[in-house]
């Protein structure tokens, strides 16, 4: 049985009165589950094995600091973000924050941008999952199965998990995350067991002087994108136990872990090849496989094979995490009447946003079928193009949310220190705007597409925001 949620407010907290229709299950998620959702969405193995070699090829020894600086900026952002999470608990996260801090029109506009961004990333990850699985299956068995078959199988599994209790998704994400982090730790241990590389561990790789290297701007496209999805801690605020404590703890833990783990792992891979050779290796033949090659060399071919398999589970986990995030945006916007109310439907048994799960799965199915029918590359086209749009969209939401934190606390800090609700959000907003400019200027490095296509990929973001503003005005006239 599926029923309608009855809470119309965009800033709803998820509280329900007697006789209210079922809502998302309060208290189902703990701090550890939140961390798993965030880190699994970031997909550490996919980021390191799939994207870090490209970042090294662009900026050389500056790459580790790129991940560290991006992480530090987001920790500064998290200071204000988590302060506001005490007062706004909504499955729409960023849009609810922006609405409270900058006004309803800005909140509605950002809601549509966030929905576009999350769905774009999820459908792209689904095609990437199919691509990785088809390649891995053929390498292991010699049998060739079309990528879209694997994507459809993944879509069914993700749809089922999204329909069932959210705690089951947390368990699946937890197992996948532990395994992909473990294989990277095994690789790191293997490098140090062999002396840390040709010349031993080189700490000069972490010198800020390397930030003057050519290609640093393009490198930040990948470094910032590696953290996308950490707002999931606030998305699940209505379903978490003790959100006042769990959301800040999970946010800081997830971002800090990713920043340190990414920085250390990229430093290790550079040392594995030698600081003076790593960039040339990354740009040379087989450079994109440098993690697999180094793992086979320092640990053994078996470990490289395991890493290939876990790359598949990493992509699946990230797709599941973004699927859950996208469905909760549909749910929140349906509840707020910014989309059809039917999307606020919640099952009485599993307390999942059933209608939102069906709609999001249908959109993903459409993208898979169109990509397959037109013969487009599922990775180089669908994945990179949709994720390019999604990354910029979420970065825009982060910048607006940081400004919204300042707006929310501007007249009444509610006992919060000024550094947390004034200085930190303004600094984070400025830093994010700088990185957004860098990403847009180097957007072709991410998509590999022409200028015209890149403009077309970015254009939906301001259009979605404008549509949200128009929707807010229409709602205002009927209040």
mmCIF file of N, CA, C and O in Angstrom, residues 70-87 94 97 230 233 244 247-253 255-256 398 401-406 408-409 413 415-429 432:
data_model
loop_
_atom_site.group_PDB
_atom_site.id
_atom_site.type_symbol
_atom_site.label_atom_id
_atom_site.label_comp_id
_atom_site.label_asym_id
_atom_site.label_seq_id
_atom_site.Cartn_x
_atom_site.Cartn_y
_atom_site.Cartn_z
ATOM 1 N N UNK A 70 40.713 21.046 -1.891
ATOM 2 C CA UNK A 70 39.269 20.895 -2.111
ATOM 3 C C UNK A 70 38.584 20.397 -0.845
ATOM 4 O O UNK A 70 37.517 20.889 -0.462
ATOM 5 N N UNK A 71 39.204 19.423 -0.177
ATOM 6 C CA UNK A 71 38.631 18.892 1.048
ATOM 7 C C UNK A 71 38.588 19.926 2.159
ATOM 8 O O UNK A 71 37.598 20.040 2.889
ATOM 9 N N UNK A 72 39.664 20.715 2.307
ATOM 10 C CA UNK A 72 39.706 21.750 3.340
ATOM 11 C C UNK A 72 38.635 22.807 3.100
ATOM 12 O O UNK A 72 37.989 23.285 4.040
ATOM 13 N N UNK A 73 38.423 23.171 1.832
ATOM 14 C CA UNK A 73 37.390 24.158 1.517
ATOM 15 C C UNK A 73 36.011 23.631 1.899
ATOM 16 O O UNK A 73 35.180 24.362 2.462
ATOM 17 N N UNK A 74 35.768 22.353 1.646
ATOM 18 C CA UNK A 74 34.462 21.788 1.967
ATOM 19 C C UNK A 74 34.286 21.585 3.470
ATOM 20 O O UNK A 74 33.155 21.600 3.973
ATOM 21 N N UNK A 75 35.370 21.399 4.205
ATOM 22 C CA UNK A 75 35.267 21.340 5.663
ATOM 23 C C UNK A 75 34.880 22.719 6.207
ATOM 24 O O UNK A 75 34.067 22.833 7.137
ATOM 25 N N UNK A 76 35.449 23.770 5.618
ATOM 26 C CA UNK A 76 35.048 25.129 6.001
ATOM 27 C C UNK A 76 33.564 25.332 5.697
ATOM 28 O O UNK A 76 32.810 25.875 6.506
ATOM 29 N N UNK A 77 33.140 24.879 4.514
ATOM 30 C CA UNK A 77 31.725 24.951 4.161
ATOM 31 C C UNK A 77 30.875 24.181 5.168
ATOM 32 O O UNK A 77 29.798 24.636 5.582
ATOM 33 N N UNK A 78 31.360 23.017 5.591
ATOM 34 C CA UNK A 78 30.590 22.169 6.497
ATOM 35 C C UNK A 78 30.361 22.821 7.850
ATOM 36 O O UNK A 78 29.379 22.498 8.536
ATOM 37 N N UNK A 79 31.235 23.747 8.260
ATOM 38 C CA UNK A 79 31.059 24.416 9.552
ATOM 39 C C UNK A 79 29.713 25.131 9.608
ATOM 40 O O UNK A 79 28.930 24.962 10.556
ATOM 41 N N UNK A 80 29.400 25.937 8.589
ATOM 42 C CA UNK A 80 28.120 26.620 8.548
ATOM 43 C C UNK A 80 26.982 25.702 8.164
ATOM 44 O O UNK A 80 25.869 25.793 8.694
ATOM 45 N N UNK A 81 27.241 24.786 7.242
ATOM 46 C CA UNK A 81 26.237 23.841 6.751
ATOM 47 C C UNK A 81 25.656 23.022 7.901
ATOM 48 O O UNK A 81 24.443 22.868 8.034
ATOM 49 N N UNK A 82 26.534 22.512 8.772
ATOM 50 C CA UNK A 82 26.068 21.701 9.891
ATOM 51 C C UNK A 82 25.425 22.552 10.985
ATOM 52 O O UNK A 82 24.553 22.069 11.709
ATOM 53 N N UNK A 83 25.840 23.817 11.108
ATOM 54 C CA UNK A 83 25.179 24.706 12.069
ATOM 55 C C UNK A 83 23.719 24.900 11.692
ATOM 56 O O UNK A 83 22.817 24.867 12.539
ATOM 57 N N UNK A 84 23.458 25.078 10.408
ATOM 58 C CA UNK A 84 22.089 25.296 9.942
ATOM 59 C C UNK A 84 21.273 24.007 9.976
ATOM 60 O O UNK A 84 20.039 24.050 10.052
ATOM 61 N N UNK A 85 21.951 22.845 9.922
ATOM 62 C CA UNK A 85 21.238 21.572 9.934
ATOM 63 C C UNK A 85 20.457 21.373 11.227
ATOM 64 O O UNK A 85 19.538 20.553 11.284
ATOM 65 N N UNK A 86 20.797 22.115 12.285
ATOM 66 C CA UNK A 86 20.059 22.017 13.541
ATOM 67 C C UNK A 86 18.654 22.613 13.423
ATOM 68 O O UNK A 86 17.765 22.271 14.193
ATOM 69 N N UNK A 87 18.481 23.511 12.457
ATOM 70 C CA UNK A 87 17.230 24.246 12.340
ATOM 71 C C UNK A 87 16.428 23.880 11.101
ATOM 72 O O UNK A 87 15.235 24.190 11.028
ATOM 73 N N UNK A 94 19.875 21.056 0.337
ATOM 74 C CA UNK A 94 20.346 22.349 -0.139
ATOM 75 C C UNK A 94 19.203 23.313 -0.447
ATOM 76 O O UNK A 94 19.252 24.485 -0.088
ATOM 77 N N UNK A 97 17.697 24.732 2.655
ATOM 78 C CA UNK A 97 18.608 25.689 3.286
ATOM 79 C C UNK A 97 18.564 27.026 2.553
ATOM 80 O O UNK A 97 18.486 28.092 3.167
ATOM 81 N N UNK A 230 28.438 14.852 -0.734
ATOM 82 C CA UNK A 230 28.548 14.812 0.722
ATOM 83 C C UNK A 230 27.354 15.470 1.420
ATOM 84 O O UNK A 230 27.174 15.317 2.625
ATOM 85 N N UNK A 233 24.422 13.767 4.037
ATOM 86 C CA UNK A 233 24.214 13.772 5.482
ATOM 87 C C UNK A 233 22.972 14.573 5.853
ATOM 88 O O UNK A 233 22.257 14.225 6.792
ATOM 89 N N UNK A 244 20.742 16.238 15.331
ATOM 90 C CA UNK A 244 21.550 17.362 15.802
ATOM 91 C C UNK A 244 23.002 16.950 16.019
ATOM 92 O O UNK A 244 23.924 17.760 15.863
ATOM 93 N N UNK A 247 24.252 14.410 12.027
ATOM 94 C CA UNK A 247 24.543 15.101 10.768
ATOM 95 C C UNK A 247 25.909 15.802 10.810
ATOM 96 O O UNK A 247 26.726 15.616 9.905
ATOM 97 N N UNK A 248 26.214 16.620 11.835
ATOM 98 C CA UNK A 248 27.550 17.246 11.865
ATOM 99 C C UNK A 248 28.673 16.230 11.947
ATOM 100 O O UNK A 248 29.684 16.352 11.247
ATOM 101 N N UNK A 249 28.517 15.221 12.807
ATOM 102 C CA UNK A 249 29.578 14.221 12.953
ATOM 103 C C UNK A 249 29.841 13.498 11.637
ATOM 104 O O UNK A 249 30.993 13.315 11.237
ATOM 105 N N UNK A 250 28.772 13.062 10.979
ATOM 106 C CA UNK A 250 28.931 12.325 9.726
ATOM 107 C C UNK A 250 29.522 13.204 8.636
ATOM 108 O O UNK A 250 30.349 12.746 7.836
ATOM 109 N N UNK A 251 29.104 14.466 8.580
ATOM 110 C CA UNK A 251 29.620 15.373 7.551
ATOM 111 C C UNK A 251 31.121 15.580 7.715
ATOM 112 O O UNK A 251 31.899 15.427 6.766
ATOM 113 N N UNK A 252 31.541 15.941 8.919
ATOM 114 C CA UNK A 252 32.964 16.162 9.159
ATOM 115 C C UNK A 252 33.769 14.883 8.939
ATOM 116 O O UNK A 252 34.851 14.904 8.336
ATOM 117 N N UNK A 253 33.247 13.764 9.440
ATOM 118 C CA UNK A 253 33.976 12.498 9.313
ATOM 119 C C UNK A 253 34.153 12.111 7.849
ATOM 120 O O UNK A 253 35.243 11.699 7.429
ATOM 121 N N UNK A 255 33.941 14.044 4.981
ATOM 122 C CA UNK A 255 34.780 14.951 4.195
ATOM 123 C C UNK A 255 36.237 14.843 4.621
ATOM 124 O O UNK A 255 37.151 14.824 3.779
ATOM 125 N N UNK A 256 36.489 14.766 5.931
ATOM 126 C CA UNK A 256 37.866 14.650 6.410
ATOM 127 C C UNK A 256 38.501 13.347 5.936
ATOM 128 O O UNK A 256 39.661 13.329 5.486
ATOM 129 N N UNK A 398 26.123 24.301 -3.559
ATOM 130 C CA UNK A 398 26.995 24.479 -2.390
ATOM 131 C C UNK A 398 27.299 25.957 -2.158
ATOM 132 O O UNK A 398 27.254 26.435 -1.021
ATOM 133 N N UNK A 401 24.161 27.595 -0.906
ATOM 134 C CA UNK A 401 23.869 27.158 0.455
ATOM 135 C C UNK A 401 24.783 27.837 1.456
ATOM 136 O O UNK A 401 24.364 28.197 2.560
ATOM 137 N N UNK A 402 26.060 28.037 1.087
ATOM 138 C CA UNK A 402 26.985 28.746 1.978
ATOM 139 C C UNK A 402 26.506 30.175 2.213
ATOM 140 O O UNK A 402 26.511 30.674 3.343
ATOM 141 N N UNK A 403 26.074 30.837 1.139
ATOM 142 C CA UNK A 403 25.546 32.195 1.276
ATOM 143 C C UNK A 403 24.255 32.194 2.093
ATOM 144 O O UNK A 403 23.991 33.121 2.874
ATOM 145 N N UNK A 404 23.462 31.138 1.938
ATOM 146 C CA UNK A 404 22.209 31.031 2.687
ATOM 147 C C UNK A 404 22.465 30.881 4.182
ATOM 148 O O UNK A 404 21.681 31.381 5.004
ATOM 149 N N UNK A 405 23.522 30.193 4.550
ATOM 150 C CA UNK A 405 23.874 30.065 5.970
ATOM 151 C C UNK A 405 24.127 31.442 6.572
ATOM 152 O O UNK A 405 23.631 31.781 7.651
ATOM 153 N N UNK A 406 24.890 32.253 5.850
ATOM 154 C CA UNK A 406 25.143 33.624 6.313
ATOM 155 C C UNK A 406 23.831 34.396 6.437
ATOM 156 O O UNK A 406 23.585 35.093 7.427
ATOM 157 N N UNK A 408 20.818 33.236 6.897
ATOM 158 C CA UNK A 408 19.979 32.683 7.959
ATOM 159 C C UNK A 408 20.403 33.190 9.343
ATOM 160 O O UNK A 408 19.567 33.490 10.193
ATOM 161 N N UNK A 409 21.719 33.304 9.563
ATOM 162 C CA UNK A 409 22.225 33.699 10.880
ATOM 163 C C UNK A 409 22.598 35.182 10.964
ATOM 164 O O UNK A 409 23.108 35.626 11.985
ATOM 165 N N UNK A 413 22.500 35.059 15.500
ATOM 166 C CA UNK A 413 23.443 33.941 15.388
ATOM 167 C C UNK A 413 23.005 32.744 16.233
ATOM 168 O O UNK A 413 23.641 31.690 16.170
ATOM 169 N N UNK A 415 23.343 31.944 19.224
ATOM 170 C CA UNK A 415 24.384 31.444 20.113
ATOM 171 C C UNK A 415 25.587 30.841 19.406
ATOM 172 O O UNK A 415 26.529 30.383 20.063
ATOM 173 N N UNK A 416 25.587 30.829 18.075
ATOM 174 C CA UNK A 416 26.700 30.263 17.311
ATOM 175 C C UNK A 416 27.841 31.270 17.216
ATOM 176 O O UNK A 416 27.603 32.479 17.106
ATOM 177 N N UNK A 417 29.101 30.814 17.220
ATOM 178 C CA UNK A 417 30.230 31.740 17.072
ATOM 179 C C UNK A 417 30.264 32.355 15.676
ATOM 180 O O UNK A 417 29.872 31.718 14.687
ATOM 181 N N UNK A 418 30.772 33.572 15.587
ATOM 182 C CA UNK A 418 30.794 34.295 14.313
ATOM 183 C C UNK A 418 31.633 33.569 13.270
ATOM 184 O O UNK A 418 31.303 33.588 12.075
ATOM 185 N N UNK A 419 32.714 32.930 13.696
ATOM 186 C CA UNK A 419 33.574 32.255 12.714
ATOM 187 C C UNK A 419 32.814 31.141 11.989
ATOM 188 O O UNK A 419 33.066 30.860 10.822
ATOM 189 N N UNK A 420 31.833 30.523 12.697
ATOM 190 C CA UNK A 420 31.137 29.378 12.123
ATOM 191 C C UNK A 420 30.001 29.781 11.209
ATOM 192 O O UNK A 420 29.749 29.106 10.196
ATOM 193 N N UNK A 421 29.276 30.854 11.541
ATOM 194 C CA UNK A 421 28.081 31.199 10.768
ATOM 195 C C UNK A 421 28.228 32.494 9.971
ATOM 196 O O UNK A 421 27.294 32.904 9.283
ATOM 197 N N UNK A 422 29.387 33.135 10.041
ATOM 198 C CA UNK A 422 29.640 34.334 9.236
ATOM 199 C C UNK A 422 30.898 34.135 8.397
ATOM 200 O O UNK A 422 30.845 34.084 7.162
ATOM 201 N N UNK A 423 32.033 34.005 9.057
ATOM 202 C CA UNK A 423 33.304 33.912 8.332
ATOM 203 C C UNK A 423 33.403 32.648 7.488
ATOM 204 O O UNK A 423 33.745 32.699 6.299
ATOM 205 N N UNK A 424 33.100 31.499 8.080
ATOM 206 C CA UNK A 424 33.245 30.230 7.355
ATOM 207 C C UNK A 424 32.350 30.157 6.123
ATOM 208 O O UNK A 424 32.832 29.813 5.028
ATOM 209 N N UNK A 425 31.050 30.462 6.225
ATOM 210 C CA UNK A 425 30.217 30.367 5.016
ATOM 211 C C UNK A 425 30.593 31.364 3.929
ATOM 212 O O UNK A 425 30.545 31.031 2.738
ATOM 213 N N UNK A 426 30.983 32.577 4.315
ATOM 214 C CA UNK A 426 31.377 33.554 3.300
ATOM 215 C C UNK A 426 32.678 33.134 2.612
ATOM 216 O O UNK A 426 32.821 33.269 1.393
ATOM 217 N N UNK A 427 33.629 32.615 3.398
ATOM 218 C CA UNK A 427 34.883 32.133 2.809
ATOM 219 C C UNK A 427 34.620 30.936 1.899
ATOM 220 O O UNK A 427 35.185 30.841 0.802
ATOM 221 N N UNK A 428 33.752 30.034 2.341
ATOM 222 C CA UNK A 428 33.434 28.860 1.524
ATOM 223 C C UNK A 428 32.743 29.275 0.231
ATOM 224 O O UNK A 428 33.039 28.728 -0.845
ATOM 225 N N UNK A 429 31.824 30.232 0.311
ATOM 226 C CA UNK A 429 31.121 30.700 -0.885
ATOM 227 C C UNK A 429 32.109 31.289 -1.887
ATOM 228 O O UNK A 429 32.056 30.972 -3.081
ATOM 229 N N UNK A 432 34.252 28.470 -3.386
ATOM 230 C CA UNK A 432 33.485 27.651 -4.322
ATOM 231 C C UNK A 432 33.241 28.379 -5.640
ATOM 232 O O UNK A 432 33.286 27.770 -6.716
#
